XYZ file of C-alpha atoms in Angstrom:
767
model
C 10.224 -8.571 -51.632
C 12.133 -10.542 -49.057
C 15.030 -8.044 -48.970
C 12.604 -5.235 -48.476
C 10.960 -7.065 -45.423
C 14.377 -7.498 -43.919
C 15.145 -3.882 -44.399
C 11.919 -3.006 -42.924
C 12.242 -5.090 -39.858
C 16.042 -3.853 -39.233
C 14.609 -0.155 -39.513
C 12.084 -1.115 -36.846
C 14.548 -2.689 -34.686
C 16.883 0.152 -34.930
C 14.068 2.704 -34.279
C 13.283 0.669 -31.209
C 16.951 0.717 -29.824
C 16.884 4.621 -30.552
C 13.782 5.072 -28.230
C 15.231 2.698 -25.585
C 18.598 4.797 -25.536
C 16.711 7.932 -25.335
C 14.421 7.064 -22.994
C 17.049 5.439 -20.402
C 18.538 8.918 -19.003
C 14.863 9.849 -18.490
C 13.650 6.824 -16.990
C 16.540 6.657 -14.420
C 15.160 10.263 -12.999
C 12.009 8.455 -11.706
C 11.624 9.307 -8.066
C 9.907 7.259 -5.142
C 7.391 8.994 -3.201
C 7.319 7.870 0.306
C 4.831 10.130 1.846
C 1.557 8.831 3.195
C -0.238 12.211 2.740
C -0.191 11.224 -1.243
C -2.486 8.344 -0.204
C -5.146 10.760 0.274
C -7.144 13.065 -1.818
C -5.720 16.417 -1.755
C -9.031 17.997 -0.224
C -9.852 15.148 1.889
C -10.841 16.480 5.411
C -8.988 13.892 7.351
C -5.599 14.944 5.569
C -6.194 18.553 5.785
C -6.613 18.242 9.579
C -3.530 16.083 9.827
C -1.444 18.586 7.530
C -2.950 21.465 9.753
C -1.545 19.564 12.875
C 1.885 19.302 11.140
C 2.089 22.798 10.055
C 1.214 23.831 13.303
C 3.068 21.751 15.566
C 6.386 21.713 13.600
C 6.080 18.643 11.339
C 4.554 16.137 14.104
C 7.483 13.611 13.448
C 7.919 11.523 16.696
C 9.853 8.506 17.096
C 10.886 6.818 20.267
C 13.778 4.282 21.449
C 12.240 1.986 23.926
C 14.254 -0.352 26.264
C 13.870 -2.115 29.630
C 15.865 -1.070 32.648
C 15.190 -2.426 36.070
C 16.883 0.392 37.883
C 15.483 3.208 35.945
C 14.580 5.467 38.760
C 18.199 5.104 40.376
C 20.965 7.607 39.854
C 22.679 4.862 37.415
C 19.359 4.483 35.482
C 18.880 8.205 35.039
C 22.449 8.719 34.171
C 21.848 6.036 31.309
C 18.817 7.814 30.233
C 20.726 11.095 30.095
C 23.515 9.501 28.099
C 21.120 7.910 25.561
C 19.140 11.361 25.306
C 22.548 13.066 24.482
C 23.531 10.575 21.879
C 19.960 10.833 20.287
C 20.097 14.504 20.290
C 23.312 14.785 18.454
C 21.685 12.795 15.324
C 21.087 14.782 12.441
C 17.669 15.655 12.000
C 16.757 15.213 15.711
C 15.187 18.412 16.922
C 14.901 17.765 20.472
C 14.361 14.668 23.100
C 12.259 13.987 26.165
C 13.256 11.331 28.445
C 13.139 10.354 32.260
C 16.159 12.419 32.556
C 14.771 15.318 31.077
C 11.639 15.022 33.421
C 14.090 14.686 36.385
C 16.014 18.014 35.548
C 12.475 19.351 35.239
C 11.584 18.440 38.619
C 14.811 19.506 40.025
C 14.387 22.769 38.662
C 10.963 23.481 40.178
C 12.013 22.003 43.516
C 15.760 22.939 43.990
C 16.265 22.605 47.561
C 15.116 19.804 49.846
C 15.269 20.923 53.557
C 14.987 18.820 56.724
C 15.516 15.524 55.002
C 18.510 13.219 54.675
C 17.593 11.835 51.280
C 18.726 15.093 49.231
C 21.067 12.690 47.132
C 17.824 10.689 45.760
C 17.216 11.665 42.127
C 14.483 14.363 42.190
C 11.958 12.461 39.885
C 12.331 9.528 42.439
C 11.287 11.406 45.439
C 8.274 9.616 46.732
C 7.292 12.407 49.280
C 7.338 15.117 46.879
C 3.933 15.799 45.497
C 5.556 17.460 42.254
C 7.956 14.449 41.472
C 4.867 12.142 41.878
C 2.782 14.423 39.739
C 5.360 14.435 36.844
C 5.927 10.815 37.207
C 2.143 10.137 36.743
C 1.534 12.483 34.113
C 4.386 11.419 31.772
C 4.013 7.545 32.847
C 2.954 5.427 29.431
C 4.814 8.093 27.596
C 8.574 8.360 28.727
C 8.355 5.389 31.051
C 6.248 2.671 32.288
C 4.017 3.107 35.470
C 6.208 0.522 37.314
C 9.413 2.014 36.025
C 10.610 -1.173 34.500
C 10.569 0.488 31.044
C 11.798 3.723 29.496
C 11.734 5.706 26.544
C 13.606 8.465 24.952
C 11.082 10.277 22.727
C 12.702 12.047 19.704
C 10.887 15.003 17.983
C 12.315 15.100 14.535
C 12.671 17.899 12.142
C 10.290 17.619 9.246
C 13.173 17.746 6.582
C 15.147 15.089 8.419
C 17.298 13.112 5.968
C 16.576 9.403 5.637
C 19.758 8.480 7.277
C 18.270 9.833 10.562
C 15.926 6.614 10.892
C 18.930 4.402 10.231
C 21.356 6.213 12.792
C 18.490 5.999 15.516
C 17.908 2.356 14.816
C 21.827 1.599 14.967
C 21.400 3.266 18.427
C 18.726 1.119 19.509
C 20.071 -1.992 18.492
C 23.456 -1.326 20.352
C 22.012 -0.247 23.516
C 23.161 -3.568 25.499
C 26.625 -3.105 24.355
C 26.683 0.483 25.126
C 25.439 0.079 28.632
C 27.481 -3.437 29.268
C 24.181 -5.415 29.426
C 22.536 -3.393 32.022
C 19.481 -2.720 30.126
C 17.453 -4.764 27.602
C 17.038 -5.010 24.007
C 16.300 -1.330 22.545
C 13.729 -1.023 20.042
C 12.922 2.054 17.660
C 9.195 2.729 17.133
C 7.165 5.627 15.428
C 5.257 6.764 12.495
C 8.461 7.395 10.327
C 9.962 4.076 11.352
C 6.605 2.080 10.274
C 6.438 4.062 7.026
C 10.260 3.747 6.162
C 10.033 -0.228 7.058
C 6.798 -0.343 4.627
C 8.256 1.342 1.809
C 11.882 -0.689 2.269
C 9.886 -4.000 2.247
C 7.528 -2.887 -0.672
C 10.462 -1.539 -2.690
C 12.493 -4.917 -2.048
C 9.562 -7.004 -2.939
C 8.972 -5.279 -6.081
C 12.451 -5.860 -7.149
C 12.286 -9.478 -6.091
C 9.044 -10.030 -8.004
C 10.145 -8.608 -10.924
C 13.361 -10.792 -11.124
C 11.450 -13.933 -10.235
C 8.589 -13.306 -12.452
C 10.863 -12.345 -15.579
C 13.096 -15.335 -14.759
C 10.369 -17.961 -14.306
C 8.415 -16.814 -17.476
C 11.474 -16.831 -19.608
C 11.892 -20.515 -18.368
C 8.306 -21.130 -19.261
C 8.775 -19.527 -22.666
C 11.854 -21.613 -23.219
C 10.251 -24.848 -22.190
C 6.878 -24.131 -23.867
C 8.625 -23.095 -27.205
C 12.206 -24.669 -27.055
C 13.375 -21.728 -28.741
C 15.836 -19.145 -27.229
C 14.578 -16.354 -29.715
C 11.500 -16.062 -27.945
C 13.308 -16.084 -24.437
C 15.361 -13.068 -26.100
C 12.184 -11.492 -27.244
C 10.562 -11.703 -23.785
C 13.424 -9.972 -22.037
C 13.712 -7.420 -24.650
C 9.981 -6.330 -24.635
C 9.815 -6.231 -20.952
C 13.091 -4.053 -20.520
C 12.145 -1.691 -23.488
C 8.411 -1.330 -22.159
C 9.448 -0.771 -18.533
C 11.999 1.892 -19.626
C 9.968 3.706 -22.009
C 6.918 3.802 -19.642
C 9.217 4.946 -16.782
C 10.479 7.918 -19.122
C 6.772 8.887 -20.109
C 6.024 8.846 -16.242
C 8.643 11.138 -15.464
C 7.758 13.620 -18.521
C 4.288 13.877 -17.172
C 5.016 14.198 -13.438
C 4.192 10.602 -12.298
C 6.179 9.293 -9.215
C 6.627 5.804 -8.185
C 4.727 4.909 -4.600
C 3.619 2.283 -2.279
C 1.564 0.723 -4.797
C 3.620 1.107 -8.118
C 6.573 -1.083 -7.326
C 5.111 -4.292 -8.977
C 4.877 -2.516 -12.273
C 7.659 -4.758 -13.893
C 6.114 -8.094 -12.913
C 2.699 -6.745 -14.237
C 4.490 -5.579 -17.648
C 5.993 -9.082 -17.865
C 2.440 -10.645 -17.521
C 1.271 -8.713 -20.233
C 4.336 -9.440 -22.393
C 4.632 -12.792 -22.112
C 1.117 -13.560 -22.745
C 1.398 -12.067 -26.134
C 4.517 -13.839 -26.782
C 3.413 -17.429 -25.925
C 0.547 -16.657 -28.258
C 3.026 -15.626 -30.970
C 5.583 -18.574 -30.391
C 2.705 -21.328 -30.381
C 1.091 -19.813 -33.610
C 4.494 -19.630 -35.163
C 5.369 -23.118 -34.421
C 1.961 -24.531 -35.454
C 2.635 -22.908 -38.910
C 6.424 -24.366 -39.112
C 4.874 -27.655 -38.230
C 2.635 -27.554 -41.301
C 5.812 -26.951 -43.626
C 5.818 -23.330 -44.070
C 9.273 -21.660 -44.258
C 10.510 -19.378 -41.459
C 9.426 -16.202 -43.215
C 6.172 -17.457 -44.098
C 5.608 -18.628 -40.631
C 6.599 -15.598 -39.197
C 4.502 -13.306 -41.496
C 1.486 -15.348 -40.964
C 1.628 -15.377 -37.069
C 1.969 -11.675 -37.044
C -0.710 -10.978 -39.580
C -2.945 -13.296 -37.544
C -2.268 -12.209 -34.106
C -1.034 -8.536 -34.102
C -4.636 -7.298 -33.861
C -5.564 -9.396 -31.029
C -2.547 -8.548 -29.266
C -3.328 -5.003 -30.081
C -6.908 -5.244 -28.394
C -5.275 -7.319 -25.581
C -2.873 -4.580 -24.617
C -5.560 -1.974 -25.171
C -8.190 -3.869 -22.842
C -5.099 -4.414 -20.395
C -4.465 -0.561 -20.161
C -8.243 0.172 -20.040
C -8.355 -2.047 -17.096
C -5.438 -0.287 -15.283
C -6.702 3.295 -16.551
C -9.857 2.624 -14.550
C -7.584 3.176 -11.268
C -7.734 6.736 -12.638
C -11.224 6.947 -10.999
C -9.698 6.543 -7.642
C -9.624 9.540 -5.291
C -6.009 8.384 -4.117
C -3.150 9.876 -6.253
C -0.658 6.894 -6.009
C -3.499 4.782 -7.298
C -4.211 6.884 -10.176
C -0.463 7.155 -11.038
C 0.174 3.465 -10.703
C -2.955 2.744 -13.011
C -1.455 5.363 -15.594
C 1.982 3.670 -15.461
C 0.704 0.442 -16.183
C -1.397 1.655 -18.875
C 1.376 3.559 -20.421
C 3.540 0.186 -20.079
C 0.648 -2.000 -21.694
C 0.478 0.158 -24.755
C 4.310 -0.056 -24.872
C 4.187 -3.769 -24.874
C 2.291 -3.450 -28.159
C 4.692 -0.982 -29.411
C 7.675 -3.235 -28.615
C 5.887 -6.046 -30.328
C 5.737 -4.198 -33.498
C 9.253 -3.007 -33.217
C 11.058 -6.232 -32.059
C 9.207 -9.419 -32.853
C 9.644 -9.622 -36.685
C 13.318 -9.068 -36.324
C 13.912 -11.597 -33.554
C 11.746 -14.121 -35.048
C 13.925 -13.685 -38.403
C 16.960 -14.810 -36.605
C 18.555 -18.147 -36.840
C 16.369 -20.700 -35.047
C 18.137 -21.638 -31.709
C 15.662 -24.788 -30.919
C 16.908 -27.332 -28.504
C 16.404 -30.985 -27.720
C 14.588 -32.637 -30.460
C 13.351 -35.467 -28.415
C 11.610 -32.986 -25.934
C 10.104 -31.224 -29.101
C 8.452 -34.670 -29.941
C 7.213 -34.739 -26.277
C 6.138 -31.036 -26.542
C 3.950 -31.927 -29.495
C 2.292 -34.776 -27.849
C 1.438 -32.627 -24.645
C 0.259 -29.679 -26.861
C -2.200 -31.846 -28.587
C -3.649 -33.793 -25.768
C -3.956 -30.607 -23.635
C -5.794 -28.689 -26.603
C -8.009 -31.291 -26.962
C -8.641 -31.554 -23.306
C -9.599 -27.911 -23.260
C -11.778 -28.375 -26.242
C -13.611 -31.096 -24.565
C -13.970 -29.001 -21.329
C -15.326 -26.314 -23.015
C -17.754 -28.485 -25.303
C -19.257 -29.824 -21.939
C -20.054 -26.362 -20.436
C -21.212 -25.302 -24.055
C -23.845 -28.465 -23.717
C -25.166 -27.001 -20.395
C -24.559 -23.442 -21.123
C -27.908 -22.241 -19.327
C -27.143 -23.952 -16.106
C -23.490 -22.810 -16.119
C -24.348 -19.186 -16.471
C -27.263 -19.240 -13.864
C -24.568 -21.078 -11.576
C -21.949 -18.360 -12.446
C -24.507 -15.483 -11.771
C -25.581 -17.285 -8.438
C -21.892 -17.457 -7.453
C -21.407 -13.613 -8.362
C -24.178 -12.579 -6.160
C -22.607 -14.657 -3.223
C -19.423 -13.324 -3.909
C -20.393 -9.640 -4.045
C -22.359 -10.207 -0.869
C -19.186 -11.685 0.853
C -16.987 -8.795 -0.525
C -19.436 -6.183 0.680
C -19.449 -7.768 4.223
C -15.707 -7.828 4.483
C -14.279 -5.090 7.077
C -11.329 -2.910 6.304
C -7.844 -3.687 8.311
C -7.355 -0.396 9.979
C -4.165 -0.998 12.026
C -1.196 -0.323 9.752
C 1.001 -2.381 12.393
C -1.104 -5.554 11.151
C 0.509 -4.648 7.534
C 3.759 -6.600 9.204
C 3.890 -10.104 9.839
C 3.595 -11.012 13.587
C 7.114 -12.176 13.813
C 8.599 -9.161 12.347
C 10.887 -6.919 14.152
C 8.840 -3.919 13.943
C 5.757 -5.818 15.091
C 7.842 -6.962 18.237
C 8.950 -3.550 18.836
C 5.302 -2.156 18.948
C 4.309 -5.168 21.351
C 6.538 -3.878 23.628
C 5.040 -0.481 23.736
C 1.503 -2.037 23.699
C 2.386 -4.037 26.729
C 4.632 -1.681 28.676
C 3.863 1.869 27.654
C -0.102 1.571 27.306
C -0.586 1.461 23.564
C 1.265 2.135 20.358
C -1.638 3.999 18.657
C -0.837 8.030 18.893
C -3.228 10.788 17.852
C -4.323 14.142 18.903
C -7.326 16.444 19.772
C -6.031 20.091 18.717
C -7.855 22.850 20.594
C -7.919 26.645 20.018
C -6.395 28.658 22.592
C -6.299 32.408 23.506
C -3.287 34.391 22.950
C -2.661 34.605 26.825
C -3.190 31.356 28.488
C -5.384 32.105 31.767
C -6.035 29.777 34.949
C -9.525 29.274 33.726
C -8.520 27.979 30.341
C -6.011 25.426 31.665
C -9.007 24.315 34.013
C -11.109 23.867 31.081
C -8.537 21.881 29.244
C -8.418 19.650 32.220
C -12.010 19.129 32.379
C -11.904 17.918 28.791
C -9.255 15.543 29.395
C -11.574 14.091 32.417
C -14.205 13.544 29.712
C -11.628 11.994 27.389
C -10.278 9.654 29.843
C -14.071 8.548 30.650
C -14.669 7.524 26.927
C -15.437 4.092 26.672
C -16.237 1.693 23.694
C -17.043 -2.023 24.465
C -14.594 -1.837 27.537
C -11.657 -0.071 25.494
C -10.686 3.559 26.831
C -7.841 5.630 25.902
C -4.779 4.416 27.490
C -3.169 8.052 27.883
C -4.254 11.835 27.818
C -1.597 14.298 28.154
C -1.231 18.106 27.468
C 0.642 21.104 28.888
C -2.359 21.695 31.109
C -1.412 18.379 33.003
C 2.455 19.645 33.473
C 1.207 23.037 34.556
C -1.370 21.716 36.965
C 1.506 19.402 38.684
C 3.931 22.729 38.655
C 1.154 24.446 40.487
C 1.531 21.810 43.432
C 4.862 23.335 44.261
C 4.307 26.051 46.872
C 6.723 28.597 45.221
C 4.502 28.377 41.813
C 1.124 27.825 43.469
C 0.159 31.338 43.106
C 1.745 32.164 39.948
C -0.428 32.590 36.718
C -0.413 29.558 34.263
C 1.028 31.712 31.732
C 4.314 32.286 33.854
C 4.532 28.546 34.713
C 4.193 27.658 31.386
C 6.995 30.208 30.222
C 9.155 28.746 32.771
C 8.551 25.077 31.417
C 9.247 26.426 27.951
C 12.644 27.186 29.083
C 13.392 23.786 30.309
C 11.715 21.445 27.776
C 11.458 24.015 24.663
C 10.925 21.420 21.877
C 8.244 19.478 23.816
C 6.681 22.714 24.883
C 6.296 23.754 21.358
C 5.108 20.395 20.249
C 2.050 20.936 22.482
C 1.411 24.652 22.016
C 1.859 26.802 19.373
C 4.038 29.954 19.740
C 4.031 31.572 16.378
C 2.454 34.998 16.464
C 1.400 34.901 13.022
C -0.702 31.858 13.459
C -3.762 31.127 15.710
C -2.968 29.725 18.846
C -3.701 26.156 19.435
C -3.142 23.563 22.033
C -2.657 19.844 21.541
C -3.780 17.070 23.784
C -1.881 13.855 23.057
C -4.013 10.598 22.882
C -2.707 7.026 23.003
C -4.458 4.045 22.671
C -4.252 0.248 21.666
C -3.341 0.094 17.734
C -4.548 -3.578 17.439
C -8.056 -2.756 17.793
C -11.096 -4.116 15.859
C -11.983 -1.742 12.757
C -15.541 -0.912 14.362
C -14.027 -0.277 17.812
C -11.395 1.822 16.794
C -13.923 3.790 14.388
C -16.358 4.211 17.428
C -13.542 5.387 19.845
C -12.232 8.038 17.221
C -16.280 9.191 16.906
C -16.582 9.224 20.558
C -13.754 11.472 21.152
C -14.812 13.782 18.401
C -18.128 13.958 20.044
C -16.786 14.695 23.545
C -14.419 17.279 22.132
C -17.156 19.021 20.075
C -19.964 19.125 22.943
C -17.130 20.784 25.330
C -16.191 23.677 23.329
C -19.971 24.363 22.847
C -20.222 24.660 26.527
C -20.781 28.219 28.044
C -17.808 27.605 30.339
C -15.352 27.145 27.246
C -16.552 30.092 25.334
C -16.422 32.367 28.452
C -12.695 31.676 28.476
C -12.390 33.633 24.912
C -13.082 37.155 24.407
C -15.739 38.230 22.125
C -12.932 39.485 19.625
C -11.416 35.875 19.632
C -12.296 33.608 17.082
C -13.023 30.134 18.508
C -12.431 27.233 15.935
C -14.041 23.741 16.282
C -11.332 21.201 17.705
C -9.686 18.627 15.393
C -9.435 14.969 16.109
C -6.706 13.924 14.070
C -2.979 12.170 13.950
C -1.397 9.351 12.190
C -3.773 6.821 14.000
C -6.852 8.756 12.638
C -5.638 8.802 8.958
C -4.493 5.349 8.806
C -7.656 4.008 10.351
C -9.330 5.906 7.251
C -6.729 4.806 4.522
C -8.066 1.416 3.670
C -11.670 2.506 3.983
C -10.782 5.051 1.231
C -9.330 2.391 -0.876
C -12.187 -0.128 -0.266
C -14.545 2.784 -1.434
C -12.513 3.440 -4.439
C -12.332 -0.027 -5.353
C -16.073 -0.121 -6.256
C -15.831 2.782 -8.204
C -12.639 1.374 -10.178
C -14.209 -1.728 -10.760
C -17.218 -0.559 -12.190
C -14.887 1.907 -14.416
C -12.633 -1.080 -15.415
C -15.682 -3.205 -16.272
C -17.438 -0.443 -18.359
C -13.925 0.344 -20.239
C -13.349 -3.353 -20.942
C -16.549 -4.026 -22.147
C -16.590 -1.097 -24.503
C -13.481 -2.071 -25.789
C -14.374 -5.717 -26.300
C -17.379 -4.069 -28.269
C -14.946 -2.202 -30.533
C -12.816 -5.108 -30.822
C -15.229 -7.883 -31.760
C -17.686 -5.594 -33.389
C -20.457 -7.500 -31.505
C -22.477 -6.279 -28.616
C -23.443 -9.735 -27.474
C -19.870 -11.132 -27.751
C -18.833 -8.123 -25.296
C -21.713 -8.721 -22.731
C -20.695 -12.519 -22.770
C -17.342 -11.787 -21.998
C -18.226 -9.499 -19.104
C -19.230 -11.781 -16.437
C -16.250 -14.374 -16.904
C -14.125 -11.443 -16.324
C -15.379 -9.921 -13.246
C -16.276 -13.143 -11.460
C -12.626 -14.028 -10.536
C -12.318 -10.871 -8.685
C -15.205 -11.100 -6.733
C -14.561 -15.000 -5.928
C -10.989 -14.072 -4.452
C -12.267 -10.918 -2.457
C -15.020 -12.795 -1.087
C -12.968 -15.727 0.035
C -10.609 -13.275 1.465
C -13.550 -11.539 3.582
C -14.976 -14.963 4.375
C -11.868 -16.463 5.510
C -9.885 -13.439 7.094
C -12.815 -11.249 7.743
C -10.731 -8.281 6.743
C -9.566 -6.319 3.674
C -6.102 -4.677 3.842
C -4.292 -2.555 1.267
C -3.023 -5.604 -0.870
C -6.540 -6.566 -1.565
C -8.099 -3.232 -2.279
C -6.925 -2.937 -6.097
C -7.351 -6.704 -6.977
C -10.681 -6.124 -8.470
C -9.544 -3.506 -11.252
C -6.019 -5.058 -11.571
C -7.341 -8.469 -12.016
C -9.586 -7.709 -15.158
C -6.485 -6.352 -16.807
C -4.526 -9.672 -16.006
C -7.351 -12.007 -16.794
C -8.661 -10.325 -20.153
C -5.717 -11.681 -22.185
C -7.434 -15.396 -22.588
C -10.811 -13.830 -23.360
C -9.440 -11.645 -26.340
C -7.730 -14.365 -27.814
C -10.321 -16.850 -27.365
C -12.679 -14.584 -28.834
C -10.468 -13.723 -31.899
C -10.120 -17.604 -32.475
C -13.854 -18.026 -32.297
C -14.343 -15.169 -34.729
C -12.032 -16.933 -37.157
C -13.623 -20.234 -36.780
C -17.176 -18.624 -37.482
C -15.542 -17.058 -40.581
C -14.687 -20.494 -41.843
C -18.214 -21.637 -41.407
C -18.152 -23.610 -38.059
C -21.355 -23.794 -35.781
C -21.515 -21.471 -32.539
C -20.897 -24.418 -30.215
C -17.985 -25.957 -32.351
C -16.344 -22.685 -33.057
C -16.100 -21.460 -29.451
C -15.352 -24.964 -28.071
C -12.280 -25.348 -30.602
C -11.191 -21.810 -29.872
C -10.837 -22.730 -26.097
C -8.728 -25.615 -27.292
C -6.526 -23.337 -29.545
C -5.691 -20.792 -26.633
C -5.654 -23.123 -24.246
C -1.628 -24.180 -24.225
C -0.306 -20.516 -24.407
C -3.001 -19.233 -21.372
C -2.209 -22.401 -19.157
C 1.518 -21.997 -19.516
C 1.527 -18.373 -18.827
C -0.847 -18.837 -15.759
C 1.509 -21.651 -14.172
C 4.534 -19.445 -14.328
C 2.511 -16.152 -12.917
C 0.959 -18.167 -10.239
C 4.478 -19.276 -9.270
C 5.789 -15.997 -9.575
C 3.284 -14.076 -7.619
C 3.260 -16.506 -4.919
C 6.716 -15.820 -4.133
C 5.183 -12.691 -2.616
C 3.458 -14.792 0.113
C 6.866 -14.889 2.016
C 6.904 -10.931 2.428
C 7.023 -9.332 5.646
C 4.606 -6.735 4.520
C 1.387 -8.217 4.586
C -0.246 -6.333 1.935
C 2.256 -7.646 -0.553
C 1.938 -11.056 0.547
C -2.040 -10.717 0.399
C -1.705 -9.114 -3.133
C 0.663 -11.982 -4.495
C -1.605 -14.649 -3.348
C -4.854 -13.063 -4.402
C -3.329 -12.395 -7.688
C -2.236 -15.972 -8.110
C -5.718 -17.194 -7.198
C -7.036 -14.750 -9.520
C -5.132 -15.864 -12.540
C -5.902 -19.426 -11.786
C -9.849 -18.740 -11.412
C -9.451 -16.446 -14.429
C -8.062 -19.180 -16.445
C -10.419 -21.924 -15.449
C -13.343 -19.385 -16.298
C -11.944 -18.402 -19.581
C -11.725 -21.857 -20.716
C -15.136 -22.930 -19.243
C -17.621 -20.424 -18.426
C -16.816 -17.837 -21.383
C -17.481 -20.391 -24.018
C -20.869 -21.234 -22.397
C -21.747 -17.487 -22.149
C -20.684 -17.048 -25.863
C -22.660 -20.001 -26.816
C -25.765 -18.793 -25.062
C -25.541 -15.251 -26.347
C -24.702 -15.747 -29.929
C -27.070 -17.037 -32.794
C -26.076 -19.076 -35.596
C -26.866 -16.135 -37.919
C -24.799 -13.575 -36.096
C -22.886 -10.848 -37.994
C -19.529 -11.872 -38.655
C -17.759 -8.419 -39.152
C -14.952 -8.337 -36.651
C -11.768 -6.148 -35.784
C -10.227 -9.170 -34.227
């Protein structure tokens, strides 16, 4: 019989290795989706407007290299701008540039000769007595240069398909500006939407790798210290590695990509795996202390715990699968990946646990084992006494928990969304320093647009109507906050009309001449494809770091002003009856990012409800008791609401790192509940009273639950040092949730079970 068991375990182990080596090459094909567009539902109106903007105006990918230059408006300063513009224009992926030197060339083209003056050597853009020069200077101030001419920017329009190296090459140019110009300019900074997104994904990917390494290392140490047996460390590493590779391979096969929210998968898989291993190891060693042989202890441990481990992994999977109710694709894919990985953990336990536990015992430090035994006994007794105290006051404890839940729900509901993507970075990070320079010197880092329909032939009246709308937009004010910049081709055309030779030229011809001088910028503001509806773009700029309610109100006021203007008779008269006049669109990076966290928060409630429902259903199936499943629901929901309410009360804002905590925390804290309920059912089968059974169950599971929590709290707390604030927030909140979840599982859960169950309960159970 023993030989058959050995052969059986070898066969399972070989099968597991074959699956691993078959999945490895597939898992290596898993790609990382770095696009923000996938963070929205495919039919979301905000996303559709943004994609329409990108399609119409060539991708809408803009970055800026900004720098300080006291002599910007001198020949030397504009020469530096020209040299920098040329260097940036040569970078692969850059479609064109706009800078003070380009504007200088534009003014020189419109005013080629200066008669009756001895200042003809002065740069064209710097001529204070020239109305055209002053107009161009004023129109583009806050965009290519500051109003006081001490700060300059080279605006680079990138091709939609630009390679990843483009951002890095531009960053190198920015960081080397001082050396390039012998210290005559200040520090260079690279800013823009693709820079923010690139840095965010780099930080998240780095944090994911670091968390995976630290969590696995810490938990392996905890397993070793807790069990003093290297076999269980080997089992930990094997199960985590196998589960991650298999889950990634399955993800590739079903078309799932890694994204901004899925880089922590390995750490969460480690949580699920180590919890199962600690329960298995503690039970195995308890059997060994009673004098059972290695084979008997292994068999009894597996036969006792394999069903609870199965239900633990299934409830973990259900909690994460609840993210499938999100409208955001990366969140759904993240939930699916973790759900697959949770089930893979159970499969790995089946395949490898029996074989590894039959290896020669690699226990260490006999004196430590005696200390370990004493500590284990004391902690278990302490957990039993604590649970018994809560069971004695079960009604009071449950009512207090319900009250705390109500307060926490209210606090979570009152929390506001963090709508500034820039605030996802620490205040002392280089990207924030760069944006602060833009906020201070160029009027604001929030870039967005109003997209207007335009007739095929641009008339002077149409240009006047656009300018009139711009006046209304500049007048928009919310709590003292206004747009810091409103810019379109209509402004440039108006300035060009100040030149005597161009004053009586139709707008269409003036704009055609401008297209020849600054073609890329022109095409970024007016569509030229005859096969597409013609549209003009008004570029807006505002402060990035505004309160969420002010930002939302500002966007709403701009939308209202644009909508009212295009409904006017004067606007309609510009278009012929045959022309279809579309509604204006207010869109851009600033708008969609202000909506993103709001979308995630809305999804949070939906996913939390789904997670609670699925976990409750599985607990009902696992225990065979409706009352037990109801008793476990409050203790598993409470930790998430407490930490979210605390985050809301303390900071007042919920960022991306906090939005998935509720559903994720249920999957992470359910382990203790499942094992406690399993212990409770076994003790009830042996004839113990309800209060004694649930109190001793808390004592039996206390050690593995506490040990796992300590390691996980340290592991996730490492993320608090991340430069990406949502990652740091996620780590801190997960650590807090695990702590609270452990306390609740060992105190409130026994009280709820004792309150819900009767002494004559049905003892049938699947646990």
